GROMACS .gro file of N, CA and C in nm:
model
  537
    1MET      N    1  -0.241   0.137   2.654
    1MET     CA    2  -0.325   0.254   2.640
    1MET      C    3  -0.278   0.342   2.524
    2ARG      N    4  -0.146   0.366   2.519
    2ARG     CA    5  -0.089   0.448   2.413
    2ARG      C    6  -0.122   0.388   2.277
    3ASP      N    7  -0.108   0.254   2.263
    3ASP     CA    8  -0.136   0.185   2.138
    3ASP      C    9  -0.284   0.200   2.101
    4THR      N   10  -0.372   0.193   2.198
    4THR     CA   11  -0.516   0.208   2.173
    4THR      C   12  -0.547   0.348   2.124
    5LEU      N   13  -0.486   0.450   2.186
    5LEU     CA   14  -0.508   0.588   2.143
    5LEU      C   15  -0.454   0.610   2.001
    6ARG      N   16  -0.337   0.553   1.970
    6ARG     CA   17  -0.278   0.567   1.837
    6ARG      C   18  -0.370   0.504   1.732
    7LYS      N   19  -0.424   0.384   1.761
    7LYS     CA   20  -0.515   0.318   1.668
    7LYS      C   21  -0.643   0.399   1.650
    8ALA      N   22  -0.695   0.455   1.758
    8ALA     CA   23  -0.817   0.536   1.750
    8ALA      C   24  -0.793   0.661   1.666
    9ALA      N   25  -0.678   0.725   1.683
    9ALA     CA   26  -0.644   0.844   1.605
    9ALA      C   27  -0.629   0.809   1.457
   10ALA      N   28  -0.563   0.697   1.429
   10ALA     CA   29  -0.545   0.654   1.290
   10ALA      C   30  -0.679   0.622   1.226
   11ALA      N   31  -0.768   0.559   1.301
   11ALA     CA   32  -0.901   0.526   1.248
   11ALA      C   33  -0.978   0.653   1.217
   12ALA      N   34  -0.964   0.754   1.303
   12ALA     CA   35  -1.032   0.882   1.280
   12ALA      C   36  -0.979   0.949   1.155
   13VAL      N   37  -0.848   0.945   1.134
   13VAL     CA   38  -0.788   1.002   1.014
   13VAL      C   39  -0.839   0.928   0.890
   14ALA      N   40  -0.844   0.797   0.897
   14ALA     CA   41  -0.892   0.716   0.783
   14ALA      C   42  -1.037   0.749   0.750
   15THR      N   43  -1.120   0.761   0.852
   15THR     CA   44  -1.261   0.793   0.832
   15THR      C   45  -1.276   0.930   0.770
   16ALA      N   46  -1.201   1.028   0.819
   16ALA     CA   47  -1.208   1.164   0.765
   16ALA      C   48  -1.158   1.167   0.622
   17ALA      N   49  -1.052   1.093   0.592
   17ALA     CA   50  -0.998   1.090   0.456
   17ALA      C   51  -1.099   1.031   0.359
   18LEU      N   52  -1.163   0.922   0.397
   18LEU     CA   53  -1.263   0.861   0.310
   18LEU      C   54  -1.382   0.954   0.290
   19ALA      N   55  -1.423   1.021   0.395
   19ALA     CA   56  -1.536   1.114   0.385
   19ALA      C   57  -1.502   1.230   0.292
   20ALA      N   58  -1.375   1.268   0.290
   20ALA     CA   59  -1.332   1.378   0.204
   20ALA      C   60  -1.304   1.333   0.062
   21GLY      N   61  -1.317   1.204   0.035
   21GLY     CA   62  -1.294   1.155  -0.100
   21GLY      C   63  -1.155   1.102  -0.124
   22THR      N   64  -1.070   1.101  -0.024
   22THR     CA   65  -0.936   1.046  -0.039
   22THR      C   66  -0.943   0.896  -0.018
   23VAL      N   67  -0.877   0.822  -0.104
   23VAL     CA   68  -0.878   0.677  -0.090
   23VAL      C   69  -0.761   0.638  -0.002
   24VAL      N   70  -0.790   0.560   0.101
   24VAL     CA   71  -0.689   0.519   0.197
   24VAL      C   72  -0.668   0.370   0.185
   25THR      N   73  -0.543   0.325   0.197
   25THR     CA   74  -0.515   0.182   0.184
   25THR      C   75  -0.583   0.104   0.295
   26GLY      N   76  -0.613  -0.023   0.266
   26GLY     CA   77  -0.680  -0.107   0.363
   26GLY      C   78  -0.582  -0.182   0.451
   27ALA      N   79  -0.454  -0.161   0.434
   27ALA     CA   80  -0.353  -0.236   0.509
   27ALA      C   81  -0.370  -0.218   0.659
   28SER      N   82  -0.385  -0.095   0.704
   28SER     CA   83  -0.407  -0.070   0.846
   28SER      C   84  -0.446   0.075   0.866
   29ALA      N   85  -0.511   0.101   0.976
   29ALA     CA   86  -0.547   0.239   1.007
   29ALA      C   87  -0.423   0.323   1.032
   30ALA      N   88  -0.316   0.259   1.076
   30ALA     CA   89  -0.192   0.333   1.103
   30ALA      C   90  -0.136   0.395   0.977
   31THR      N   91  -0.156   0.330   0.861
   31THR     CA   92  -0.106   0.385   0.736
   31THR      C   93  -0.176   0.517   0.707
   32ALA      N   94  -0.304   0.527   0.744
   32ALA     CA   95  -0.377   0.651   0.721
   32ALA      C   96  -0.315   0.766   0.799
   33ALA      N   97  -0.267   0.739   0.918
   33ALA     CA   98  -0.206   0.843   1.000
   33ALA      C   99  -0.078   0.895   0.937
   34THR      N  100  -0.008   0.813   0.858
   34THR     CA  101   0.115   0.857   0.794
   34THR      C  102   0.086   0.931   0.665
   35GLY      N  103  -0.041   0.933   0.619
   35GLY     CA  104  -0.075   1.007   0.500
   35GLY      C  105  -0.062   0.927   0.371
   36GLU      N  106  -0.033   0.798   0.379
   36GLU     CA  107  -0.021   0.718   0.258
   36GLU      C  108  -0.159   0.697   0.198
   37THR      N  109  -0.167   0.701   0.065
   37THR     CA  110  -0.293   0.676  -0.004
   37THR      C  111  -0.270   0.577  -0.116
   38THR      N  112  -0.377   0.516  -0.161
   38THR     CA  113  -0.372   0.424  -0.274
   38THR      C  114  -0.430   0.496  -0.394
   39ALA      N  115  -0.360   0.494  -0.504
   39ALA     CA  116  -0.405   0.561  -0.625
   39ALA      C  117  -0.529   0.492  -0.682
   40THR      N  118  -0.614   0.571  -0.745
   40THR     CA  119  -0.730   0.517  -0.814
   40THR      C  120  -0.683   0.434  -0.933
   41CYS      N  121  -0.752   0.324  -0.960
   41CYS     CA  122  -0.716   0.238  -1.074
   41CYS      C  123  -0.728   0.317  -1.205
   42GLN      N  124  -0.627   0.310  -1.287
   42GLN     CA  125  -0.624   0.377  -1.416
   42GLN      C  126  -0.641   0.275  -1.529
   43THR      N  127  -0.694   0.316  -1.641
   43THR     CA  128  -0.719   0.224  -1.752
   43THR      C  129  -0.590   0.158  -1.800
   44SER      N  130  -0.477   0.228  -1.789
   44SER     CA  131  -0.350   0.170  -1.834
   44SER      C  132  -0.308   0.049  -1.750
   45GLY      N  133  -0.366   0.035  -1.631
   45GLY     CA  134  -0.333  -0.077  -1.544
   45GLY      C  135  -0.449  -0.171  -1.521
   46LEU      N  136  -0.548  -0.169  -1.612
   46LEU     CA  137  -0.665  -0.255  -1.599
   46LEU      C  138  -0.690  -0.334  -1.727
   47ARG      N  139  -0.742  -0.455  -1.711
   47ARG     CA  140  -0.790  -0.534  -1.824
   47ARG      C  141  -0.939  -0.558  -1.801
   48ALA      N  142  -1.019  -0.537  -1.905
   48ALA     CA  143  -1.163  -0.558  -1.895
   48ALA      C  144  -1.203  -0.682  -1.974
   49GLU      N  145  -1.302  -0.755  -1.920
   49GLU     CA  146  -1.357  -0.870  -1.991
   49GLU      C  147  -1.499  -0.896  -1.944
   50LEU      N  148  -1.576  -0.960  -2.031
   50LEU     CA  149  -1.710  -1.006  -1.997
   50LEU      C  150  -1.703  -1.157  -1.986
   51THR      N  151  -1.763  -1.212  -1.881
   51THR     CA  152  -1.762  -1.357  -1.863
   51THR      C  153  -1.903  -1.406  -1.834
   52ALA      N  154  -1.929  -1.528  -1.874
   52ALA     CA  155  -2.058  -1.590  -1.846
   52ALA      C  156  -2.068  -1.617  -1.697
   53THR      N  157  -2.191  -1.629  -1.652
   53THR     CA  158  -2.215  -1.660  -1.511
   53THR      C  159  -2.264  -1.804  -1.499
   54ASP      N  160  -2.260  -1.857  -1.380
   54ASP     CA  161  -2.311  -1.991  -1.355
   54ASP      C  162  -2.410  -1.982  -1.240
   55PRO      N  163  -2.539  -1.991  -1.263
   55PRO     CA  164  -2.602  -2.025  -1.390
   55PRO      C  165  -2.603  -1.905  -1.486
   56ASP      N  166  -2.627  -1.935  -1.615
   56ASP     CA  167  -2.634  -1.829  -1.715
   56ASP      C  168  -2.745  -1.730  -1.679
   57GLN      N  169  -2.720  -1.605  -1.709
   57GLN     CA  170  -2.821  -1.502  -1.686
   57GLN      C  171  -2.902  -1.484  -1.814
   58ILE      N  172  -3.007  -1.563  -1.828
   58ILE     CA  173  -3.096  -1.557  -1.942
   58ILE      C  174  -3.237  -1.575  -1.889
   59GLY      N  175  -3.325  -1.480  -1.919
   59GLY     CA  176  -3.463  -1.495  -1.875
   59GLY      C  177  -3.547  -1.373  -1.901
   60MET      N  178  -3.672  -1.397  -1.938
   60MET     CA  179  -3.769  -1.289  -1.960
   60MET      C  180  -3.711  -1.179  -2.049
   61SER      N  181  -3.653  -1.219  -2.161
   61SER     CA  182  -3.596  -1.127  -2.261
   61SER      C  183  -3.477  -1.048  -2.210
   62HIS      N  184  -3.411  -1.095  -2.107
   62HIS     CA  185  -3.291  -1.030  -2.054
   62HIS      C  186  -3.171  -1.123  -2.067
   63ARG      N  187  -3.054  -1.062  -2.084
   63ARG     CA  188  -2.928  -1.135  -2.087
   63ARG      C  189  -2.832  -1.062  -1.994
   64GLY      N  190  -2.739  -1.138  -1.936
   64GLY     CA  191  -2.642  -1.075  -1.848
   64GLY      C  192  -2.509  -1.148  -1.847
   65LYS      N  193  -2.406  -1.073  -1.816
   65LYS     CA  194  -2.271  -1.126  -1.800
   65LYS      C  195  -2.202  -1.048  -1.688
   66LEU      N  196  -2.093  -1.106  -1.640
   66LEU     CA  197  -2.012  -1.034  -1.541
   66LEU      C  198  -1.912  -0.947  -1.614
   67LEU      N  199  -1.905  -0.822  -1.572
   67LEU     CA  200  -1.803  -0.730  -1.621
   67LEU      C  201  -1.691  -0.735  -1.519
   68ARG      N  202  -1.575  -0.779  -1.561
   68ARG     CA  203  -1.461  -0.796  -1.470
   68ARG      C  204  -1.349  -0.700  -1.510
   69LEU      N  205  -1.299  -0.626  -1.411
   69LEU     CA  206  -1.179  -0.543  -1.428
   69LEU      C  207  -1.068  -0.606  -1.343
   70THR      N  208  -0.954  -0.633  -1.406
   70THR     CA  209  -0.839  -0.694  -1.337
   70THR      C  210  -0.724  -0.595  -1.333
   71ASN      N  211  -0.663  -0.582  -1.217
   71ASN     CA  212  -0.547  -0.495  -1.200
   71ASN      C  213  -0.426  -0.562  -1.263
   72THR      N  214  -0.377  -0.506  -1.372
   72THR     CA  215  -0.259  -0.560  -1.442
   72THR      C  216  -0.132  -0.483  -1.409
   73SER      N  217  -0.144  -0.384  -1.320
   73SER     CA  218  -0.025  -0.306  -1.282
   73SER      C  219   0.052  -0.380  -1.173
   74ASP      N  220   0.163  -0.321  -1.131
   74ASP     CA  221   0.242  -0.383  -1.024
   74ASP      C  222   0.218  -0.316  -0.889
   75ARG      N  223   0.110  -0.238  -0.879
   75ARG     CA  224   0.076  -0.169  -0.755
   75ARG      C  225  -0.071  -0.188  -0.721
   76THR      N  226  -0.104  -0.184  -0.595
   76THR     CA  227  -0.243  -0.189  -0.552
   76THR      C  228  -0.310  -0.059  -0.594
   77CYS      N  229  -0.433  -0.070  -0.643
   77CYS     CA  230  -0.509   0.049  -0.681
   77CYS      C  231  -0.649   0.040  -0.625
   78ALA      N  232  -0.718   0.153  -0.619
   78ALA     CA  233  -0.851   0.161  -0.559
   78ALA      C  234  -0.957   0.182  -0.665
   79LEU      N  235  -1.071   0.118  -0.644
   79LEU     CA  236  -1.185   0.126  -0.735
   79LEU      C  237  -1.309   0.144  -0.648
   80ARG      N  238  -1.396   0.240  -0.684
   80ARG     CA  239  -1.515   0.263  -0.602
   80ARG      C  240  -1.632   0.306  -0.691
   81GLY      N  241  -1.736   0.225  -0.693
   81GLY     CA  242  -1.858   0.267  -0.759
   81GLY      C  243  -1.892   0.192  -0.886
   82TYR      N  244  -1.949   0.266  -0.980
   82TYR     CA  245  -2.009   0.210  -1.100
   82TYR      C  246  -1.927   0.247  -1.224
   83PRO      N  247  -1.929   0.160  -1.326
   83PRO     CA  248  -1.862   0.195  -1.450
   83PRO      C  249  -1.951   0.282  -1.538
   84GLY      N  250  -1.887   0.363  -1.620
   84GLY     CA  251  -1.958   0.430  -1.729
   84GLY      C  252  -1.957   0.333  -1.846
   85LEU      N  253  -2.067   0.328  -1.922
   85LEU     CA  254  -2.077   0.234  -2.033
   85LEU      C  255  -2.129   0.305  -2.157
   86GLU      N  256  -2.079   0.261  -2.272
   86GLU     CA  257  -2.128   0.310  -2.401
   86GLU      C  258  -2.117   0.197  -2.501
   87LEU      N  259  -2.215   0.189  -2.589
   87LEU     CA  260  -2.213   0.092  -2.698
   87LEU      C  261  -2.150   0.158  -2.820
   88GLU      N  262  -2.074   0.079  -2.896
   88GLU     CA  263  -2.012   0.128  -3.019
   88GLU      C  264  -2.052   0.037  -3.134
   89ASP      N  265  -2.058   0.096  -3.256
   89ASP     CA  266  -2.083   0.014  -3.374
   89ASP      C  267  -1.950  -0.044  -3.424
   90ALA      N  268  -1.953  -0.111  -3.537
   90ALA     CA  269  -1.833  -0.177  -3.590
   90ALA      C  270  -1.721  -0.078  -3.622
   91GLY      N  271  -1.757   0.049  -3.649
   91GLY     CA  272  -1.657   0.152  -3.676
   91GLY      C  273  -1.614   0.228  -3.552
   92HIS      N  274  -1.650   0.178  -3.435
   92HIS     CA  275  -1.618   0.238  -3.304
   92HIS      C  276  -1.686   0.374  -3.284
   93ARG      N  277  -1.800   0.394  -3.348
   93ARG     CA  278  -1.878   0.516  -3.326
   93ARG      C  279  -1.979   0.489  -3.214
   94PRO      N  280  -1.994   0.585  -3.120
   94PRO     CA  281  -2.090   0.567  -3.009
   94PRO      C  282  -2.233   0.554  -3.061
   95LEU      N  283  -2.311   0.468  -2.998
   95LEU     CA  284  -2.449   0.446  -3.038
   95LEU      C  285  -2.549   0.514  -2.945
   96GLY      N  286  -2.504   0.567  -2.834
   96GLY     CA  287  -2.593   0.638  -2.742
   96GLY      C  288  -2.666   0.548  -2.644
   97ALA      N  289  -2.592   0.472  -2.569
   97ALA     CA  290  -2.651   0.383  -2.468
   97ALA      C  291  -2.703   0.463  -2.350
   98ASP      N  292  -2.800   0.404  -2.282
   98ASP     CA  293  -2.857   0.461  -2.159
   98ASP      C  294  -2.816   0.366  -2.046
   99THR      N  295  -2.722   0.410  -1.962
   99THR     CA  296  -2.672   0.326  -1.853
   99THR      C  297  -2.748   0.355  -1.725
  100ARG      N  298  -2.795   0.246  -1.662
  100ARG     CA  299  -2.869   0.258  -1.536
  100ARG      C  300  -2.792   0.186  -1.426
  101TRP      N  301  -2.755   0.261  -1.322
  101TRP     CA  302  -2.679   0.206  -1.209
  101TRP      C  303  -2.773   0.153  -1.102
  102GLY      N  304  -2.740   0.038  -1.046
  102GLY     CA  305  -2.819  -0.018  -0.937
  102GLY      C  306  -2.839  -0.167  -0.959
  103SER      N  307  -2.945  -0.221  -0.899
  103SER     CA  308  -2.975  -0.363  -0.914
  103SER      C  309  -3.010  -0.394  -1.059
  104THR      N  310  -2.975  -0.515  -1.103
  104THR     CA  311  -3.010  -0.559  -1.238
  104THR      C  312  -3.126  -0.656  -1.230
  105TYR      N  313  -3.170  -0.706  -1.342
  105TYR     CA  314  -3.278  -0.804  -1.345
  105TYR      C  315  -3.241  -0.930  -1.267
  106PHE      N  316  -3.111  -0.960  -1.258
  106PHE     CA  317  -3.066  -1.085  -1.197
  106PHE      C  318  -2.998  -1.069  -1.061
  107VAL      N  319  -2.939  -0.955  -1.032
  107VAL     CA  320  -2.852  -0.940  -0.915
  107VAL      C  321  -2.885  -0.812  -0.838
  108GLN      N  322  -2.889  -0.824  -0.705
  108GLN     CA  323  -2.906  -0.708  -0.616
  108GLN      C  324  -2.777  -0.625  -0.616
  109ASP      N  325  -2.792  -0.494  -0.625
  109ASP     CA  326  -2.676  -0.405  -0.624
  109ASP      C  327  -2.605  -0.410  -0.489
  110PRO      N  328  -2.472  -0.433  -0.488
  110PRO     CA  329  -2.399  -0.435  -0.361
  110PRO      C  330  -2.375  -0.296  -0.303
  111GLY      N  331  -2.398  -0.192  -0.383
  111GLY     CA  332  -2.374  -0.054  -0.338
  111GLY      C  333  -2.228  -0.017  -0.351
  112LYS      N  334  -2.203   0.113  -0.345
  112LYS     CA  335  -2.066   0.162  -0.357
  112LYS      C  336  -1.983   0.118  -0.238
  113GLN      N  337  -1.863   0.072  -0.267
  113GLN     CA  338  -1.766   0.039  -0.163
  113GLN      C  339  -1.627   0.057  -0.224
  114THR      N  340  -1.532   0.096  -0.145
  114THR     CA  341  -1.397   0.112  -0.195
  114THR      C  342  -1.329  -0.023  -0.196
  115LEU      N  343  -1.283  -0.064  -0.314
  115LEU     CA  344  -1.213  -0.191  -0.331
  115LEU      C  345  -1.066  -0.162  -0.353
  116PHE      N  346  -0.981  -0.240  -0.290
  116PHE     CA  347  -0.837  -0.226  -0.306
  116PHE      C  348  -0.788  -0.347  -0.384
  117LEU      N  349  -0.757  -0.328  -0.512
  117LEU     CA  350  -0.717  -0.437  -0.599
  117LEU      C  351  -0.566  -0.450  -0.600
  118GLN      N  352  -0.519  -0.560  -0.547
  118GLN     CA  353  -0.377  -0.590  -0.553
  118GLN      C  354  -0.344  -0.635  -0.695
  119PRO      N  355  -0.217  -0.634  -0.734
  119PRO     CA  356  -0.182  -0.681  -0.869
  119PRO      C  357  -0.241  -0.820  -0.894
  120GLY      N  358  -0.309  -0.834  -1.008
  120GLY     CA  359  -0.371  -0.960  -1.046
  120GLY      C  360  -0.510  -0.981  -0.991
  121GLN      N  361  -0.555  -0.898  -0.897
  121GLN     CA  362  -0.687  -0.913  -0.837
  121GLN      C  363  -0.793  -0.845  -0.923
  122SER      N  364  -0.917  -0.897  -0.918
  122SER     CA  365  -1.026  -0.847  -1.001
  122SER      C  366  -1.143  -0.795  -0.919
  123ALA      N  367  -1.222  -0.710  -0.984
  123ALA     CA  368  -1.350  -0.665  -0.930
  123ALA      C  369  -1.455  -0.695  -1.036
  124GLU      N  370  -1.579  -0.721  -0.990
  124GLU     CA  371  -1.686  -0.758  -1.082
  124GLU      C  372  -1.808  -0.669  -1.064
  125ALA      N  373  -1.880  -0.650  -1.175
  125ALA     CA  374  -2.010  -0.584  -1.174
  125ALA      C  375  -2.101  -0.669  -1.263
  126ASP      N  376  -2.230  -0.670  -1.233
  126ASP     CA  377  -2.325  -0.744  -1.315
  126ASP      C  378  -2.379  -0.651  -1.423
  127LEU      N  379  -2.368  -0.693  -1.549
  127LEU     CA  380  -2.413  -0.614  -1.664
  127LEU      C  381  -2.528  -0.689  -1.730
  128VAL      N  382  -2.642  -0.621  -1.747
  128VAL     CA  383  -2.762  -0.684  -1.802
  128VAL      C  384  -2.824  -0.591  -1.907
  129TRP      N  385  -2.882  -0.652  -2.011
  129TRP     CA  386  -2.952  -0.579  -2.116
  129TRP      C  387  -3.071  -0.662  -2.162
  130ALA      N  388  -3.170  -0.595  -2.223
  130ALA     CA  389  -3.287  -0.664  -2.275
  130ALA      C  390  -3.267  -0.695  -2.423
  131VAL      N  391  -3.333  -0.802  -2.468
  131VAL     CA  392  -3.325  -0.842  -2.609
  131VAL      C  393  -3.465  -0.863  -2.667
  132ALA      N  394  -3.563  -0.789  -2.615
  132ALA     CA  395  -3.700  -0.794  -2.667
  132ALA      C  396  -3.709  -0.696  -2.784
  133ASP      N  397  -3.818  -0.705  -2.857
  133ASP     CA  398  -3.838  -0.608  -2.965
  133ASP      C  399  -3.875  -0.474  -2.903
  134GLY      N  400  -3.788  -0.379  -2.923
  134GLY     CA  401  -3.810  -0.248  -2.864
  134GLY      C  402  -3.829  -0.144  -2.972
  135THR      N  403  -3.842  -0.023  -2.928
  135THR     CA  404  -3.862   0.085  -3.024
  135THR      C  405  -3.731   0.131  -3.086
  136ARG      N  406  -3.620   0.098  -3.020
  136ARG     CA  407  -3.490   0.145  -3.069
  136ARG      C  408  -3.384   0.041  -3.032
  137ASP      N  409  -3.381  -0.068  -3.105
  137ASP     CA  410  -3.279  -0.170  -3.079
  137ASP      C  411  -3.146  -0.124  -3.138
  138LEU      N  412  -3.042  -0.131  -3.057
  138LEU     CA  413  -2.908  -0.097  -3.103
  138LEU      C  414  -2.829  -0.225  -3.125
  139ARG      N  415  -2.761  -0.231  -3.236
  139ARG     CA  416  -2.676  -0.348  -3.265
  139ARG      C  417  -2.532  -0.304  -3.241
  140ALA      N  418  -2.479  -0.351  -3.131
  140ALA     CA  419  -2.345  -0.311  -3.090
  140ALA      C  420  -2.241  -0.410  -3.139
  141SER      N  421  -2.121  -0.361  -3.156
  141SER     CA  422  -2.004  -0.445  -3.185
  141SER      C  423  -1.902  -0.437  -3.072
  142TYR      N  424  -1.904  -0.324  -3.000
  142TYR     CA  425  -1.807  -0.303  -2.893
  142TYR      C  426  -1.875  -0.237  -2.773
  143LEU      N  427  -1.810  -0.253  -2.658
  143LEU     CA  428  -1.856  -0.190  -2.535
  143LEU      C  429  -1.742  -0.107  -2.478
  144GLU      N  430  -1.769   0.022  -2.456
  144GLU     CA  431  -1.674   0.110  -2.387
  144GLU      C  432  -1.700   0.100  -2.238
  145ILE      N  433  -1.595   0.085  -2.161
  145ILE     CA  434  -1.607   0.076  -2.015
  145ILE      C  435  -1.519   0.184  -1.954
  146THR      N  436  -1.579   0.276  -1.884
  146THR     CA  437  -1.505   0.380  -1.814
  146THR      C  438  -1.505   0.346  -1.666
  147PRO      N  439  -1.389   0.309  -1.611
  147PRO     CA  440  -1.384   0.276  -1.468
  147PRO      C  441  -1.425   0.396  -1.382
  148PRO      N  442  -1.475   0.371  -1.262
  148PRO     CA  443  -1.511   0.481  -1.173
  148PRO      C  444  -1.394   0.579  -1.155
  149ALA      N  445  -1.425   0.706  -1.151
  149ALA     CA  446  -1.327   0.814  -1.130
  149ALA      C  447  -1.223   0.822  -1.241
  150SER      N  448  -1.258   0.777  -1.361
  150SER     CA  449  -1.164   0.782  -1.473
  150SER      C  450  -1.225   0.863  -1.587
  151ALA      N  451  -1.140   0.927  -1.665
  151ALA     CA  452  -1.185   1.000  -1.783
  151ALA      C  453  -1.156   0.920  -1.910
  152GLU      N  454  -1.085   0.810  -1.897
  152GLU     CA  455  -1.050   0.726  -2.011
  152GLU      C  456  -1.129   0.596  -2.004
  153HIS      N  457  -1.139   0.529  -2.119
  153HIS     CA  458  -1.216   0.405  -2.120
  153HIS      C  459  -1.137   0.291  -2.185
  154LEU      N  460  -1.186   0.171  -2.158
  154LEU     CA  461  -1.137   0.049  -2.222
  154LEU      C  462  -1.246   0.005  -2.319
  155THR      N  463  -1.208  -0.063  -2.427
  155THR     CA  464  -1.305  -0.110  -2.524
  155THR      C  465  -1.286  -0.259  -2.545
  156ILE      N  466  -1.398  -0.333  -2.540
  156ILE     CA  467  -1.395  -0.477  -2.560
  156ILE      C  468  -1.504  -0.517  -2.660
  157PRO      N  469  -1.488  -0.630  -2.728
  157PRO     CA  470  -1.593  -0.677  -2.820
  157PRO      C  471  -1.724  -0.702  -2.746
  158PHE      N  472  -1.835  -0.667  -2.810
  158PHE     CA  473  -1.968  -0.685  -2.752
  158PHE      C  474  -2.069  -0.692  -2.866
  159GLU      N  475  -2.077  -0.804  -2.931
  159GLU     CA  476  -2.167  -0.823  -3.046
  159GLU      C  477  -2.304  -0.862  -2.995
  160GLU      N  478  -2.384  -0.762  -2.961
  160GLU     CA  479  -2.515  -0.785  -2.901
  160GLU      C  480  -2.618  -0.685  -2.954
  161ARG      N  481  -2.742  -0.728  -2.955
  161ARG     CA  482  -2.855  -0.639  -2.980
  161ARG      C  483  -2.906  -0.596  -2.844
  162VAL      N  484  -2.923  -0.465  -2.824
  162VAL     CA  485  -2.963  -0.411  -2.694
  162VAL      C  486  -3.092  -0.330  -2.713
  163THR      N  487  -3.200  -0.379  -2.656
  163THR     CA  488  -3.329  -0.313  -2.669
  163THR      C  489  -3.326  -0.174  -2.608
  164ASN      N  490  -3.366  -0.078  -2.687
  164ASN     CA  491  -3.372   0.063  -2.646
  164ASN      C  492  -3.238   0.117  -2.598
  165GLY      N  493  -3.128   0.044  -2.620
  165GLY     CA  494  -2.996   0.091  -2.581
  165GLY      C  495  -2.974   0.097  -2.431
  166VAL      N  496  -3.056   0.025  -2.352
  166VAL     CA  497  -3.049   0.033  -2.207
  166VAL      C  498  -2.957  -0.076  -2.151
  167LEU      N  499  -2.857  -0.035  -2.076
  167LEU     CA  500  -2.766  -0.125  -2.004
  167LEU      C  501  -2.783  -0.102  -1.855
  168SER      N  502  -2.803  -0.209  -1.780
  168SER     CA  503  -2.812  -0.200  -1.633
  168SER      C  504  -2.685  -0.260  -1.576
  169VAL      N  505  -2.630  -0.196  -1.473
  169VAL     CA  506  -2.505  -0.245  -1.415
  169VAL      C  507  -2.500  -0.214  -1.265
  170THR      N  508  -2.449  -0.311  -1.191
  170THR     CA  509  -2.430  -0.293  -1.047
  170THR      C  510  -2.298  -0.221  -1.022
  171ALA      N  511  -2.277  -0.182  -0.897
  171ALA     CA  512  -2.147  -0.130  -0.855
  171ALA      C  513  -2.046  -0.245  -0.855
  172PHE      N  514  -1.921  -0.209  -0.862
  172PHE     CA  515  -1.816  -0.312  -0.855
  172PHE      C  516  -1.806  -0.366  -0.714
  173THR      N  517  -1.779  -0.494  -0.706
  173THR     CA  518  -1.753  -0.563  -0.580
  173THR      C  519  -1.647  -0.670  -0.609
  174TYR      N  520  -1.595  -0.732  -0.505
  174TYR     CA  521  -1.493  -0.835  -0.528
  174TYR      C  522  -1.549  -0.957  -0.600
  175ARG      N  523  -1.673  -0.995  -0.568
  175ARG     CA  524  -1.731  -1.116  -0.629
  175ARG      C  525  -1.882  -1.103  -0.633
  176ILE      N  526  -1.938  -1.114  -0.753
  176ILE     CA  527  -2.084  -1.111  -0.771
  176ILE      C  528  -2.139  -1.251  -0.751
  177SER      N  529  -2.247  -1.261  -0.675
  177SER     CA  530  -2.317  -1.389  -0.657
  177SER      C  531  -2.444  -1.387  -0.739
  178VAL      N  532  -2.454  -1.482  -0.831
  178VAL     CA  533  -2.574  -1.494  -0.914
  178VAL      C  534  -2.661  -1.603  -0.853
  179PRO      N  535  -2.785  -1.567  -0.816
  179PRO     CA  536  -2.874  -1.667  -0.753
  179PRO      C  537  -2.907  -1.781  -0.848
   0.00000   0.00000   0.00000
């Protein structure tokens, strides 16, 4: 009985902490009762990359890739939500992208969830853009990625033409399934 009450109290603390915006480790509800928290993933401990999907995301003037963030630190960190995105030209000047969060042309949005990335573990989001003739095609050389709850960004090569500067991206999840 005592153990059941302790677990119930710890679960209540964890629920309240998450509701208040505090990230709590997923190890156990008991850790929440002790006040331990997991730090939000910082850019200094993340590696960003774009990878092809299987099958390729190509269709109806749309292209897509998986945006993967990998924890390169030696500690577990928390990630929750959507990335901020910006296109850059060859001189690393912002081009003024319009980022849209939610489902993409190819993948249903998994919604916000708190992910606990252990060292070496990755989270994925689906990134899609159009390549039709638009009124304002941007020719990008780089992509800025701002992880959720971060003020800093990572920059990776992104040599793409983006119709009207619109990027669609899902929330991060452990693994994106492409139909």
